[in-house]
Each structure stands twice: as C-alpha cells, then as structure tokens.
mmCIF file of C-alpha atoms in Angstrom:
data_model
loop_
_atom_site.group_PDB
_atom_site.id
_atom_site.type_symbol
_atom_site.label_atom_id
_atom_site.label_comp_id
_atom_site.label_asym_id
_atom_site.label_seq_id
_atom_site.Cartn_x
_atom_site.Cartn_y
_atom_site.Cartn_z
ATOM 1 C CA MET X 1 -21.897 5.498 25.763
ATOM 2 C CA GLU X 2 -21.470 7.911 28.650
ATOM 3 C CA GLY X 3 -18.342 8.652 30.614
ATOM 4 C CA VAL X 4 -16.686 11.150 32.918
ATOM 5 C CA ILE X 5 -13.581 13.165 32.042
ATOM 6 C CA VAL X 6 -10.868 12.268 34.572
ATOM 7 C CA GLN X 7 -7.984 14.206 33.001
ATOM 8 C CA VAL X 8 -8.147 17.139 30.605
ATOM 9 C CA GLY X 9 -5.434 17.653 28.008
ATOM 10 C CA GLU X 10 -4.903 18.974 24.524
ATOM 11 C CA PRO X 11 -5.710 17.547 22.040
ATOM 12 C CA LYS X 12 -7.250 14.598 23.954
ATOM 13 C CA SER X 13 -8.830 14.020 27.336
ATOM 14 C CA ILE X 14 -8.914 10.780 29.332
ATOM 15 C CA VAL X 15 -12.447 9.484 29.973
ATOM 16 C CA LEU X 16 -13.701 6.760 32.336
ATOM 17 C CA PHE X 17 -16.713 5.190 30.622
ATOM 18 C CA ASN X 18 -19.734 3.740 32.428
ATOM 19 C CA ASN X 19 -18.755 0.223 31.315
ATOM 20 C CA GLY X 20 -15.475 0.505 33.257
ATOM 21 C CA LYS X 21 -13.215 1.119 30.259
ATOM 22 C CA ILE X 22 -10.845 4.039 29.904
ATOM 23 C CA GLY X 23 -10.443 5.879 26.618
ATOM 24 C CA ALA X 24 -9.146 9.059 25.037
ATOM 25 C CA ILE X 25 -11.447 11.457 23.214
ATOM 26 C CA PRO X 26 -10.884 14.854 21.618
ATOM 27 C CA THR X 27 -11.239 17.456 24.360
ATOM 28 C CA PRO X 28 -14.694 19.041 24.151
ATOM 29 C CA GLU X 29 -14.973 22.812 24.142
ATOM 30 C CA GLY X 30 -15.039 23.965 27.760
ATOM 31 C CA GLY X 31 -14.174 20.441 28.904
ATOM 32 C CA ARG X 32 -13.166 20.017 32.546
ATOM 33 C CA VAL X 33 -12.557 17.194 35.011
ATOM 34 C CA GLY X 34 -15.829 15.643 36.177
ATOM 35 C CA MET X 35 -17.734 16.665 33.060
ATOM 36 C CA VAL X 36 -20.110 13.968 31.789
ATOM 37 C CA VAL X 37 -19.692 13.260 28.079
ATOM 38 C CA THR X 38 -21.580 11.059 25.640
ATOM 39 C CA VAL X 39 -19.523 9.296 22.991
ATOM 40 C CA LYS X 40 -20.728 7.269 20.035
ATOM 41 C CA PRO X 41 -19.060 3.852 19.993
ATOM 42 C CA ASN X 42 -16.709 3.098 17.096
ATOM 43 C CA ASN X 43 -18.386 1.459 14.189
ATOM 44 C CA ARG X 44 -16.372 -1.770 14.033
ATOM 45 C CA LEU X 45 -18.092 -2.867 10.824
ATOM 46 C CA LYS X 46 -16.852 0.242 9.021
ATOM 47 C CA ILE X 47 -13.290 -0.400 10.210
ATOM 48 C CA LEU X 48 -13.543 -4.050 9.130
ATOM 49 C CA LEU X 49 -14.827 -3.114 5.657
ATOM 50 C CA ILE X 50 -12.012 -0.625 5.149
ATOM 51 C CA ALA X 51 -9.456 -3.285 6.138
ATOM 52 C CA VAL X 52 -10.979 -5.835 3.736
ATOM 53 C CA ALA X 53 -11.033 -3.291 0.899
ATOM 54 C CA ALA X 54 -7.371 -2.446 1.513
ATOM 55 C CA ALA X 55 -6.450 -6.149 1.485
ATOM 56 C CA LEU X 56 -8.313 -6.688 -1.795
ATOM 57 C CA LEU X 57 -6.602 -3.730 -3.447
ATOM 58 C CA LEU X 58 -3.216 -4.966 -2.289
ATOM 59 C CA SER X 59 -3.829 -8.500 -3.583
ATOM 60 C CA ALA X 60 -5.111 -7.142 -6.913
ATOM 61 C CA GLY X 61 -1.962 -5.051 -7.272
ATOM 62 C CA ILE X 62 0.238 -8.049 -6.545
ATOM 63 C CA ALA X 63 -1.691 -10.191 -9.058
ATOM 64 C CA ILE X 64 -1.337 -7.555 -11.788
ATOM 65 C CA GLY X 65 2.379 -7.267 -11.052
ATOM 66 C CA VAL X 66 2.891 -11.036 -11.232
ATOM 67 C CA MET X 67 0.997 -11.288 -14.523
ATOM 68 C CA THR X 68 3.005 -8.424 -16.020
ATOM 69 C CA VAL X 69 6.348 -9.910 -14.986
ATOM 70 C CA SER X 70 5.416 -13.444 -16.065
ATOM 71 C CA ARG X 71 4.614 -12.278 -19.608
ATOM 72 C CA GLY X 72 8.336 -11.807 -20.097
ATOM 73 C CA THR X 73 9.104 -11.397 -23.804
ATOM 74 C CA GLU X 74 5.909 -9.494 -24.647
ATOM 75 C CA THR X 75 6.767 -6.924 -22.005
ATOM 76 C CA GLN X 76 10.285 -6.557 -23.353
ATOM 77 C CA THR X 77 9.031 -6.241 -26.934
ATOM 78 C CA GLU X 78 6.513 -3.568 -25.898
ATOM 79 C CA THR X 79 9.330 -1.532 -24.379
ATOM 80 C CA GLY X 80 11.225 -1.629 -27.659
ATOM 81 C CA TYR X 81 13.806 -4.277 -26.785
ATOM 82 C CA ASP X 82 13.628 -7.544 -28.677
ATOM 83 C CA TRP X 83 16.207 -9.991 -27.329
ATOM 84 C CA GLN X 84 16.042 -12.317 -30.344
ATOM 85 C CA ARG X 85 16.503 -9.465 -32.825
ATOM 86 C CA GLY X 86 19.467 -8.212 -30.790
ATOM 87 C CA GLN X 87 21.133 -11.627 -31.024
ATOM 88 C CA GLU X 88 20.541 -11.782 -34.778
ATOM 89 C CA LYS X 89 22.022 -8.306 -35.266
ATOM 90 C CA ARG X 90 25.065 -9.257 -33.173
ATOM 91 C CA GLN X 91 25.608 -12.358 -35.311
ATOM 92 C CA GLU X 92 25.345 -10.300 -38.516
ATOM 93 C CA LEU X 93 27.969 -7.867 -37.240
ATOM 94 C CA MET X 94 30.283 -10.727 -36.231
ATOM 95 C CA ASN X 95 29.931 -12.315 -39.685
ATOM 96 C CA THR X 96 30.673 -8.987 -41.384
ATOM 97 C CA TRP X 97 33.729 -8.463 -39.174
ATOM 98 C CA GLN X 98 35.006 -11.993 -39.875
ATOM 99 C CA ASP X 99 34.560 -11.502 -43.629
ATOM 100 C CA LYS X 100 36.556 -8.264 -43.577
ATOM 101 C CA THR X 101 39.393 -9.441 -41.332
ATOM 102 C CA GLY X 102 39.458 -13.111 -42.127
ATOM 103 C CA GLU X 103 39.775 -13.892 -38.426
ATOM 104 C CA GLN X 104 37.700 -16.342 -36.504
ATOM 105 C CA LYS X 105 36.349 -15.125 -33.204
#
C-alpha cells in the first residue's frame, strides 16, 4: 500500500495512504513531508492467531487451577498437612490432659 508522508516526527510519521486512510509508521531514514512510501499491510491473520493462542493458554491455566483447587484433601496431604490426622492428634492430647487432671473440657 502506498502513501505520502504528511507530517514527519520521531519515532513515527503520519502518512496519508492511497485508500484515503491515515496511519502512523516508523519514520524512514531521510524521511520528509511529501515523500512517497510503500507499506506492507498488517497481517490480520497473524494477529488473530496470536489472540486465539493467548486465549487458549489463559483458559488452560484457569482449568488447571480449578482442577488443583477442587482436589482439596489430596492437595493438602501433598503439602504435608493432613486435616484428619491433626484432629486425631488433638483428641489424643485432650484425652491425655483429661486423664492427668481429671477435668472435663
């Protein structure tokens, strides 16, 4: 796509394209107002594929997180904390304390 530079600036210049659209491109070396430039159009398919890949990675991450959290007790056991064993140990200590003091708690 061809266009004409209408305003030069750093790092981008404003270009009026032959299809009537206005865009910003990196300023070419020696670029000046009135200079004719040729620009490759953006590859929309590439942009679309990158967006789809990002969405898939995000959804996969969410799914893995949900599965990990929903496992519940296995996750806690793997980290070294067993809720049921903790309750049993607490009960053993309470029974020992009651035997020694004779008090009911």
